[in-house]
Amino acid sequence: MDGVKNKTVFKAHKAVRVYSPFLLSFYDLYVYKCVSPVFFQCPEARIVDFYLENISKNHLEVGVGTGYLLKKCLDAGKLSSIALLDLNENCLEATKKRLAPLQADTFKANILEDLPFTAHRFDSIGLNYVLHCVPGTFKEKGEALGSLGKYLNDDGLLFGSTAIYHPGQNVMAKLVMDAYNRNGIFNNRSDIKEELADGLSKHFTDVRLRQIGNVLFFMARKSTKG
Ligand SMILES: C[S@@+](CC[C@H](N)C(=O)[O-])C[C@H]1O[C@@H](n2cnc3c(N)ncnc32)[C@H](O)[C@@H]1O
């Protein structure tokens, strides 16, 4: 592995170290009742509805946290087969447990490195609030999304959201993101909306972006052109 790649992989591991069982015990409350609606100015309902609208019955969730959104989808009858991929074992365990008795296949992996799938193909892949944790520019993160896209069935959908800086943001959004970038939990200082659109367009068709407060939602279909 070359030096730059090595450093990026180190930063990716550093970003997920924070998700201890203790942090996960209050994560939902902190993120969905405080950070999203108050600091990022994006109501929880907008994210939940986005998931309910786009998830398929054959889904891969990447960067699972506590499984909060997946549980909402499960309760709404939207899930029947699920795979979970995360770099942090605690997140995989918490989410698997939360979705039981639905059997979830779990994969511990970094989205910036080789992916662990062989015969798996999904109709949807979701990544909510993951890209702002991942080191690199949107150009590099776009390559990781392209690699994930290879595991979509034809016409499958990749979707998610990520926090970005923007000029009109709530002062708390900036303070919180600055602090998280300083300690390596976030890596989104140079994330620019247009670069995500470009990164996705390289690998997918029908790319759509929408921004609510600091939250940038994205949707992209698998290109059937190869
Ligand atoms: C901020 S949490 C989001 C959790 C959940 N998706 C949500 O919306 O509440 C980020 C999640 O992505 C995972 N993650 C971050 N970087 C990753 C990477 N490079 N590869 C795989 N998982 C990663 C973390 O371990 C964590 O579960």
PDB file of C-alpha atoms and ligand atoms in Angstrom:
ATOM      1  CA  MET A   1       0.000   0.000   0.000  1.00  0.00           C
ATOM      2  CA  ASP A   2       1.458   3.417  -0.869  1.00  0.00           C
ATOM      3  CA  GLY A   3       1.865   6.200   1.697  1.00  0.00           C
ATOM      4  CA  VAL A   4      -1.152   8.282   0.669  1.00  0.00           C
ATOM      5  CA  LYS A   5      -3.475   5.251   0.604  1.00  0.00           C
ATOM      6  CA  ASN A   6      -2.079   4.174   3.957  1.00  0.00           C
ATOM      7  CA  LYS A   7      -2.849   7.568   5.482  1.00  0.00           C
ATOM      8  CA  THR A   8      -6.394   7.558   4.079  1.00  0.00           C
ATOM      9  CA  VAL A   9      -7.074   4.086   5.454  1.00  0.00           C
ATOM     10  CA  PHE A  10      -5.724   5.188   8.852  1.00  0.00           C
ATOM     11  CA  LYS A  11      -8.045   8.218   8.804  1.00  0.00           C
ATOM     12  CA  ALA A  12     -11.022   6.025   7.886  1.00  0.00           C
ATOM     13  CA  HIS A  13     -10.362   3.806  10.905  1.00  0.00           C
ATOM     14  CA  LYS A  14      -9.896   6.847  13.128  1.00  0.00           C
ATOM     15  CA  ALA A  15     -13.281   8.223  12.024  1.00  0.00           C
ATOM     16  CA  VAL A  16     -15.179   5.096  13.148  1.00  0.00           C
ATOM     17  CA  ARG A  17     -13.407   4.563  16.468  1.00  0.00           C
ATOM     18  CA  VAL A  18     -15.852   6.899  18.189  1.00  0.00           C
ATOM     19  CA  TYR A  19     -18.796   4.477  17.834  1.00  0.00           C
ATOM     20  CA  SER A  20     -18.504   2.709  21.173  1.00  0.00           C
ATOM     21  CA  PRO A  21     -21.501   0.879  22.704  1.00  0.00           C
ATOM     22  CA  PHE A  22     -21.813   3.855  25.081  1.00  0.00           C
ATOM     23  CA  LEU A  23     -22.028   6.406  22.259  1.00  0.00           C
ATOM     24  CA  LEU A  24     -24.459   4.209  20.342  1.00  0.00           C
ATOM     25  CA  SER A  25     -26.745   4.151  23.411  1.00  0.00           C
ATOM     26  CA  PHE A  26     -27.623   7.846  22.900  1.00  0.00           C
ATOM     27  CA  TYR A  27     -26.740   8.231  19.199  1.00  0.00           C
ATOM     28  CA  ASP A  28     -30.348   8.241  17.909  1.00  0.00           C
ATOM     29  CA  LEU A  29     -31.446  10.941  20.310  1.00  0.00           C
ATOM     30  CA  TYR A  30     -28.398  13.102  19.650  1.00  0.00           C
ATOM     31  CA  VAL A  31     -28.408  12.792  15.862  1.00  0.00           C
ATOM     32  CA  TYR A  32     -32.107  12.636  15.017  1.00  0.00           C
ATOM     33  CA  LYS A  33     -33.563  14.937  17.671  1.00  0.00           C
ATOM     34  CA  CYS A  34     -30.717  17.452  17.969  1.00  0.00           C
ATOM     35  CA  VAL A  35     -27.958  17.573  15.337  1.00  0.00           C
ATOM     36  CA  SER A  36     -30.128  16.954  12.245  1.00  0.00           C
ATOM     37  CA  PRO A  37     -33.174  19.090  13.031  1.00  0.00           C
ATOM     38  CA  VAL A  38     -31.563  21.855  15.098  1.00  0.00           C
ATOM     39  CA  PHE A  39     -27.961  22.244  13.897  1.00  0.00           C
ATOM     40  CA  PHE A  40     -28.263  20.960  10.313  1.00  0.00           C
ATOM     41  CA  GLN A  41     -31.828  22.291   9.862  1.00  0.00           C
ATOM     42  CA  CYS A  42     -33.046  19.034   8.362  1.00  0.00           C
ATOM     43  CA  PRO A  43     -36.054  17.484  10.134  1.00  0.00           C
ATOM     44  CA  GLU A  44     -35.809  13.811  11.024  1.00  0.00           C
ATOM     45  CA  ALA A  45     -38.982  13.127   9.026  1.00  0.00           C
ATOM     46  CA  ARG A  46     -37.297  14.196   5.769  1.00  0.00           C
ATOM     47  CA  ILE A  47     -34.600  11.538   6.225  1.00  0.00           C
ATOM     48  CA  VAL A  48     -37.015   8.835   7.372  1.00  0.00           C
ATOM     49  CA  ASP A  49     -39.355   9.528   4.428  1.00  0.00           C
ATOM     50  CA  PHE A  50     -36.406   9.475   2.023  1.00  0.00           C
ATOM     51  CA  TYR A  51     -35.515   5.989   3.272  1.00  0.00           C
ATOM     52  CA  LEU A  52     -39.105   4.739   3.206  1.00  0.00           C
ATOM     53  CA  GLU A  53     -39.456   5.937  -0.393  1.00  0.00           C
ATOM     54  CA  ASN A  54     -36.226   4.465  -1.721  1.00  0.00           C
ATOM     55  CA  ILE A  55     -35.390   1.278   0.155  1.00  0.00           C
ATOM     56  CA  SER A  56     -36.035  -2.031  -1.599  1.00  0.00           C
ATOM     57  CA  LYS A  57     -36.744  -5.486  -0.212  1.00  0.00           C
ATOM     58  CA  ASN A  58     -33.244  -6.561  -1.271  1.00  0.00           C
ATOM     59  CA  HIS A  59     -31.107  -3.910   0.370  1.00  0.00           C
ATOM     60  CA  LEU A  60     -27.497  -3.283   1.392  1.00  0.00           C
ATOM     61  CA  GLU A  61     -26.981  -0.681   4.098  1.00  0.00           C
ATOM     62  CA  VAL A  62     -23.519   0.848   4.331  1.00  0.00           C
ATOM     63  CA  GLY A  63     -22.481   2.664   7.515  1.00  0.00           C
ATOM     64  CA  VAL A  64     -25.264   1.363   9.713  1.00  0.00           C
ATOM     65  CA  GLY A  65     -24.859   3.239  13.019  1.00  0.00           C
ATOM     66  CA  THR A  66     -27.588   1.865  15.281  1.00  0.00           C
ATOM     67  CA  GLY A  67     -29.933   0.781  12.486  1.00  0.00           C
ATOM     68  CA  TYR A  68     -32.374   3.574  13.358  1.00  0.00           C
ATOM     69  CA  LEU A  69     -33.596   4.183   9.793  1.00  0.00           C
ATOM     70  CA  LEU A  70     -33.624   0.496   8.913  1.00  0.00           C
ATOM     71  CA  LYS A  71     -35.859  -0.260  11.891  1.00  0.00           C
ATOM     72  CA  LYS A  72     -38.346   2.362  10.669  1.00  0.00           C
ATOM     73  CA  CYS A  73     -38.313   0.654   7.249  1.00  0.00           C
ATOM     74  CA  LEU A  74     -38.692  -2.790   8.815  1.00  0.00           C
ATOM     75  CA  ASP A  75     -41.664  -1.655  10.904  1.00  0.00           C
ATOM     76  CA  ALA A  76     -43.252  -0.231   7.752  1.00  0.00           C
ATOM     77  CA  GLY A  77     -42.938  -3.639   6.043  1.00  0.00           C
ATOM     78  CA  LYS A  78     -40.325  -2.390   3.564  1.00  0.00           C
ATOM     79  CA  LEU A  79     -37.543  -4.896   4.279  1.00  0.00           C
ATOM     80  CA  SER A  80     -37.240  -8.609   3.743  1.00  0.00           C
ATOM     81  CA  SER A  81     -33.585  -9.190   2.878  1.00  0.00           C
ATOM     82  CA  ILE A  82     -30.817  -7.067   4.297  1.00  0.00           C
ATOM     83  CA  ALA A  83     -27.033  -6.944   4.291  1.00  0.00           C
ATOM     84  CA  LEU A  84     -25.057  -4.587   6.529  1.00  0.00           C
ATOM     85  CA  LEU A  85     -21.574  -3.269   5.848  1.00  0.00           C
ATOM     86  CA  ASP A  86     -19.594  -1.210   8.338  1.00  0.00           C
ATOM     87  CA  LEU A  87     -16.033  -0.694   9.467  1.00  0.00           C
ATOM     88  CA  ASN A  88     -17.084  -0.736  13.109  1.00  0.00           C
ATOM     89  CA  GLU A  89     -18.098  -4.018  14.723  1.00  0.00           C
ATOM     90  CA  ASN A  90     -20.200  -2.304  17.423  1.00  0.00           C
ATOM     91  CA  CYS A  91     -22.425  -0.726  14.765  1.00  0.00           C
ATOM     92  CA  LEU A  92     -22.886  -4.042  12.974  1.00  0.00           C
ATOM     93  CA  GLU A  93     -23.801  -5.815  16.205  1.00  0.00           C
ATOM     94  CA  ALA A  94     -26.207  -3.118  17.425  1.00  0.00           C
ATOM     95  CA  THR A  95     -28.005  -2.993  14.075  1.00  0.00           C
ATOM     96  CA  LYS A  96     -28.223  -6.748  13.622  1.00  0.00           C
ATOM     97  CA  LYS A  97     -29.728  -7.034  17.096  1.00  0.00           C
ATOM     98  CA  ARG A  98     -32.192  -4.225  16.435  1.00  0.00           C
ATOM     99  CA  LEU A  99     -33.485  -5.826  13.244  1.00  0.00           C
ATOM    100  CA  ALA A 100     -33.905  -9.319  14.738  1.00  0.00           C
ATOM    101  CA  PRO A 101     -35.641 -11.651  14.061  1.00  0.00           C
ATOM    102  CA  LEU A 102     -34.904 -10.520  10.499  1.00  0.00           C
ATOM    103  CA  GLN A 103     -31.599 -12.172   9.636  1.00  0.00           C
ATOM    104  CA  ALA A 104     -29.018  -9.632   8.521  1.00  0.00           C
ATOM    105  CA  ASP A 105     -25.818 -10.632   6.728  1.00  0.00           C
ATOM    106  CA  THR A 106     -22.986  -8.552   8.172  1.00  0.00           C
ATOM    107  CA  PHE A 107     -19.732  -7.487   6.532  1.00  0.00           C
ATOM    108  CA  LYS A 108     -16.948  -5.653   8.332  1.00  0.00           C
ATOM    109  CA  ALA A 109     -15.187  -3.567   5.693  1.00  0.00           C
ATOM    110  CA  ASN A 110     -13.950  -0.129   4.741  1.00  0.00           C
ATOM    111  CA  ILE A 111     -15.721   1.301   1.684  1.00  0.00           C
ATOM    112  CA  LEU A 112     -12.399   2.754   0.526  1.00  0.00           C
ATOM    113  CA  GLU A 113     -10.875  -0.719   0.199  1.00  0.00           C
ATOM    114  CA  ASP A 114     -11.810  -3.980  -1.522  1.00  0.00           C
ATOM    115  CA  LEU A 115     -15.426  -4.927  -0.869  1.00  0.00           C
ATOM    116  CA  PRO A 116     -16.268  -8.365   0.544  1.00  0.00           C
ATOM    117  CA  PHE A 117     -19.097  -9.346  -1.814  1.00  0.00           C
ATOM    118  CA  THR A 118     -18.947 -12.250  -4.198  1.00  0.00           C
ATOM    119  CA  ALA A 119     -22.290 -13.377  -5.583  1.00  0.00           C
ATOM    120  CA  HIS A 120     -24.291 -10.655  -3.851  1.00  0.00           C
ATOM    121  CA  ARG A 121     -26.393  -8.226  -5.889  1.00  0.00           C
ATOM    122  CA  PHE A 122     -28.794  -5.694  -4.387  1.00  0.00           C
ATOM    123  CA  ASP A 123     -31.756  -3.660  -5.633  1.00  0.00           C
ATOM    124  CA  SER A 124     -30.843  -0.744  -3.395  1.00  0.00           C
ATOM    125  CA  ILE A 125     -27.817   0.478  -1.447  1.00  0.00           C
ATOM    126  CA  GLY A 126     -28.184   3.145   1.227  1.00  0.00           C
ATOM    127  CA  LEU A 127     -25.535   5.295   2.918  1.00  0.00           C
ATOM    128  CA  ASN A 128     -26.937   7.815   5.311  1.00  0.00           C
ATOM    129  CA  TYR A 129     -24.573  10.245   7.042  1.00  0.00           C
ATOM    130  CA  VAL A 130     -21.568   8.163   6.029  1.00  0.00           C
ATOM    131  CA  LEU A 131     -19.689  10.161   3.378  1.00  0.00           C
ATOM    132  CA  HIS A 132     -18.984  13.062   5.741  1.00  0.00           C
ATOM    133  CA  CYS A 133     -17.046  10.588   7.926  1.00  0.00           C
ATOM    134  CA  VAL A 134     -15.013   9.198   5.023  1.00  0.00           C
ATOM    135  CA  PRO A 135     -11.610  10.802   4.269  1.00  0.00           C
ATOM    136  CA  GLY A 136     -10.809  12.237   0.845  1.00  0.00           C
ATOM    137  CA  THR A 137     -12.525  14.544  -1.604  1.00  0.00           C
ATOM    138  CA  PHE A 138     -15.908  13.867  -3.167  1.00  0.00           C
ATOM    139  CA  LYS A 139     -13.942  12.775  -6.230  1.00  0.00           C
ATOM    140  CA  GLU A 140     -12.339   9.981  -4.196  1.00  0.00           C
ATOM    141  CA  LYS A 141     -15.539   9.196  -2.306  1.00  0.00           C
ATOM    142  CA  GLY A 142     -17.293   9.044  -5.715  1.00  0.00           C
ATOM    143  CA  GLU A 143     -14.907   6.241  -6.730  1.00  0.00           C
ATOM    144  CA  ALA A 144     -15.938   4.300  -3.605  1.00  0.00           C
ATOM    145  CA  LEU A 145     -19.603   4.802  -4.557  1.00  0.00           C
ATOM    146  CA  GLY A 146     -18.781   3.560  -8.059  1.00  0.00           C
ATOM    147  CA  SER A 147     -17.284   0.384  -6.548  1.00  0.00           C
ATOM    148  CA  LEU A 148     -20.410  -0.150  -4.458  1.00  0.00           C
ATOM    149  CA  GLY A 149     -22.558   0.389  -7.555  1.00  0.00           C
ATOM    150  CA  LYS A 150     -21.072  -2.753  -9.126  1.00  0.00           C
ATOM    151  CA  TYR A 151     -23.108  -4.755  -6.621  1.00  0.00           C
ATOM    152  CA  LEU A 152     -26.436  -3.259  -7.701  1.00  0.00           C
ATOM    153  CA  ASN A 153     -28.809  -5.159  -9.961  1.00  0.00           C
ATOM    154  CA  ASP A 154     -29.613  -3.438 -13.260  1.00  0.00           C
ATOM    155  CA  ASP A 155     -31.638  -0.319 -12.565  1.00  0.00           C
ATOM    156  CA  GLY A 156     -30.814  -0.629  -8.848  1.00  0.00           C
ATOM    157  CA  LEU A 157     -30.651   2.543  -6.783  1.00  0.00           C
ATOM    158  CA  LEU A 158     -27.873   3.981  -4.639  1.00  0.00           C
ATOM    159  CA  PHE A 159     -29.097   6.658  -2.256  1.00  0.00           C
ATOM    160  CA  GLY A 160     -28.160   8.480   0.899  1.00  0.00           C
ATOM    161  CA  SER A 161     -27.296  11.747   2.509  1.00  0.00           C
ATOM    162  CA  THR A 162     -24.232  13.511   3.826  1.00  0.00           C
ATOM    163  CA  ALA A 163     -23.590  16.713   5.740  1.00  0.00           C
ATOM    164  CA  ILE A 164     -21.799  19.557   3.977  1.00  0.00           C
ATOM    165  CA  TYR A 165     -20.828  23.099   4.923  1.00  0.00           C
ATOM    166  CA  HIS A 166     -22.851  25.930   3.363  1.00  0.00           C
ATOM    167  CA  PRO A 167     -22.737  29.716   3.732  1.00  0.00           C
ATOM    168  CA  GLY A 168     -26.158  30.182   5.320  1.00  0.00           C
ATOM    169  CA  GLN A 169     -25.740  27.448   7.903  1.00  0.00           C
ATOM    170  CA  ASN A 170     -26.680  27.575  11.570  1.00  0.00           C
ATOM    171  CA  VAL A 171     -23.663  28.644  13.633  1.00  0.00           C
ATOM    172  CA  MET A 172     -23.894  25.405  15.633  1.00  0.00           C
ATOM    173  CA  ALA A 173     -23.619  23.345  12.437  1.00  0.00           C
ATOM    174  CA  LYS A 174     -20.297  25.013  11.671  1.00  0.00           C
ATOM    175  CA  LEU A 175     -18.997  24.728  15.236  1.00  0.00           C
ATOM    176  CA  VAL A 176     -19.912  21.049  15.510  1.00  0.00           C
ATOM    177  CA  MET A 177     -18.503  20.129  12.087  1.00  0.00           C
ATOM    178  CA  ASP A 178     -15.305  22.115  12.744  1.00  0.00           C
ATOM    179  CA  ALA A 179     -14.826  20.243  16.031  1.00  0.00           C
ATOM    180  CA  TYR A 180     -15.519  16.853  14.449  1.00  0.00           C
ATOM    181  CA  ASN A 181     -13.150  17.587  11.560  1.00  0.00           C
ATOM    182  CA  ARG A 182     -10.427  18.580  14.024  1.00  0.00           C
ATOM    183  CA  ASN A 183     -10.680  15.276  15.886  1.00  0.00           C
ATOM    184  CA  GLY A 184     -11.112  13.155  12.753  1.00  0.00           C
ATOM    185  CA  ILE A 185     -14.712  11.979  13.258  1.00  0.00           C
ATOM    186  CA  PHE A 186     -15.792  13.972  10.181  1.00  0.00           C
ATOM    187  CA  ASN A 187     -13.805  14.505   6.980  1.00  0.00           C
ATOM    188  CA  ASN A 188     -16.044  16.882   5.040  1.00  0.00           C
ATOM    189  CA  ARG A 189     -14.211  20.224   5.013  1.00  0.00           C
ATOM    190  CA  SER A 190     -13.651  20.060   1.265  1.00  0.00           C
ATOM    191  CA  ASP A 191     -16.895  18.322   0.278  1.00  0.00           C
ATOM    192  CA  ILE A 192     -18.568  20.375  -2.468  1.00  0.00           C
ATOM    193  CA  LYS A 193     -22.021  19.539  -3.822  1.00  0.00           C
ATOM    194  CA  GLU A 194     -20.988  19.843  -7.497  1.00  0.00           C
ATOM    195  CA  GLU A 195     -18.107  17.382  -6.997  1.00  0.00           C
ATOM    196  CA  LEU A 196     -20.465  14.760  -5.622  1.00  0.00           C
ATOM    197  CA  ALA A 197     -22.679  15.215  -8.694  1.00  0.00           C
ATOM    198  CA  ASP A 198     -19.615  14.783 -10.955  1.00  0.00           C
ATOM    199  CA  GLY A 199     -18.339  11.781  -8.982  1.00  0.00           C
ATOM    200  CA  LEU A 200     -21.703  10.029  -9.191  1.00  0.00           C
ATOM    201  CA  SER A 201     -22.234  10.868 -12.872  1.00  0.00           C
ATOM    202  CA  LYS A 202     -19.034   9.004 -13.740  1.00  0.00           C
ATOM    203  CA  HIS A 203     -20.531   5.723 -12.556  1.00  0.00           C
ATOM    204  CA  PHE A 204     -24.313   6.111 -12.484  1.00  0.00           C
ATOM    205  CA  THR A 205     -27.210   7.473 -14.517  1.00  0.00           C
ATOM    206  CA  ASP A 206     -30.110   9.626 -13.406  1.00  0.00           C
ATOM    207  CA  VAL A 207     -28.126  11.361 -10.651  1.00  0.00           C
ATOM    208  CA  ARG A 208     -30.264  13.572  -8.414  1.00  0.00           C
ATOM    209  CA  LEU A 209     -29.181  15.821  -5.567  1.00  0.00           C
ATOM    210  CA  ARG A 210     -31.305  17.823  -3.161  1.00  0.00           C
ATOM    211  CA  GLN A 211     -30.160  19.903  -0.203  1.00  0.00           C
ATOM    212  CA  ILE A 212     -32.048  20.608   2.994  1.00  0.00           C
ATOM    213  CA  GLY A 213     -30.025  22.774   5.387  1.00  0.00           C
ATOM    214  CA  ASN A 214     -26.603  21.163   5.646  1.00  0.00           C
ATOM    215  CA  VAL A 215     -27.854  17.816   4.447  1.00  0.00           C
ATOM    216  CA  LEU A 216     -27.179  16.838   0.864  1.00  0.00           C
ATOM    217  CA  PHE A 217     -29.403  13.985  -0.348  1.00  0.00           C
ATOM    218  CA  PHE A 218     -28.314  11.960  -3.371  1.00  0.00           C
ATOM    219  CA  MET A 219     -29.864   9.302  -5.578  1.00  0.00           C
ATOM    220  CA  ALA A 220     -28.220   7.534  -8.511  1.00  0.00           C
ATOM    221  CA  ARG A 221     -29.240   4.580 -10.676  1.00  0.00           C
ATOM    222  CA  LYS A 222     -26.933   1.847 -11.819  1.00  0.00           C
ATOM    223  CA  SER A 223     -25.855   2.497 -15.362  1.00  0.00           C
ATOM    224  CA  THR A 224     -26.831  -0.407 -17.586  1.00  0.00           C
ATOM    225  CA  LYS A 225     -24.217   0.752 -20.103  1.00  0.00           C
ATOM    226  CA  GLY A 226     -21.499  -1.095 -18.167  1.00  0.00           C
TER     227      GLY A 226
HETATM  228  C1  LIG B   1     -22.567   9.007  11.390  1.00  0.00           C
HETATM  229  S1  LIG B   1     -22.803   7.276  11.403  1.00  0.00           S
HETATM  230  C2  LIG B   1     -24.309   7.114  10.429  1.00  0.00           C
HETATM  231  C3  LIG B   1     -25.128   5.955  10.895  1.00  0.00           C
HETATM  232  C4  LIG B   1     -26.483   5.772  10.209  1.00  0.00           C
HETATM  233  N1  LIG B   1     -26.339   5.501   8.792  1.00  0.00           N
HETATM  234  C5  LIG B   1     -27.367   6.961  10.417  1.00  0.00           C
HETATM  235  O1  LIG B   1     -27.748   7.609   9.464  1.00  0.00           O
HETATM  236  O2  LIG B   1     -27.702   7.248  11.571  1.00  0.00           O
HETATM  237  C6  LIG B   1     -21.577   6.700  10.259  1.00  0.00           C
HETATM  238  C7  LIG B   1     -21.548   5.196  10.109  1.00  0.00           C
HETATM  239  O3  LIG B   1     -20.715   4.881   8.989  1.00  0.00           O
HETATM  240  C8  LIG B   1     -19.701   3.960   9.379  1.00  0.00           C
HETATM  241  N2  LIG B   1     -18.507   4.277   8.552  1.00  0.00           N
HETATM  242  C9  LIG B   1     -17.830   5.454   8.528  1.00  0.00           C
HETATM  243  N3  LIG B   1     -16.800   5.390   7.674  1.00  0.00           N
HETATM  244  C10 LIG B   1     -16.841   4.159   7.110  1.00  0.00           C
HETATM  245  C11 LIG B   1     -16.017   3.504   6.127  1.00  0.00           C
HETATM  246  N4  LIG B   1     -14.945   4.105   5.587  1.00  0.00           N
HETATM  247  N5  LIG B   1     -16.345   2.252   5.743  1.00  0.00           N
HETATM  248  C12 LIG B   1     -17.425   1.611   6.318  1.00  0.00           C
HETATM  249  N6  LIG B   1     -18.217   2.182   7.276  1.00  0.00           N
HETATM  250  C13 LIG B   1     -17.932   3.439   7.660  1.00  0.00           C
HETATM  251  C14 LIG B   1     -19.517   4.195  10.869  1.00  0.00           C
HETATM  252  O4  LIG B   1     -18.924   3.115  11.541  1.00  0.00           O
HETATM  253  C15 LIG B   1     -20.964   4.458  11.290  1.00  0.00           C
HETATM  254  O5  LIG B   1     -21.685   3.268  11.492  1.00  0.00           O
END
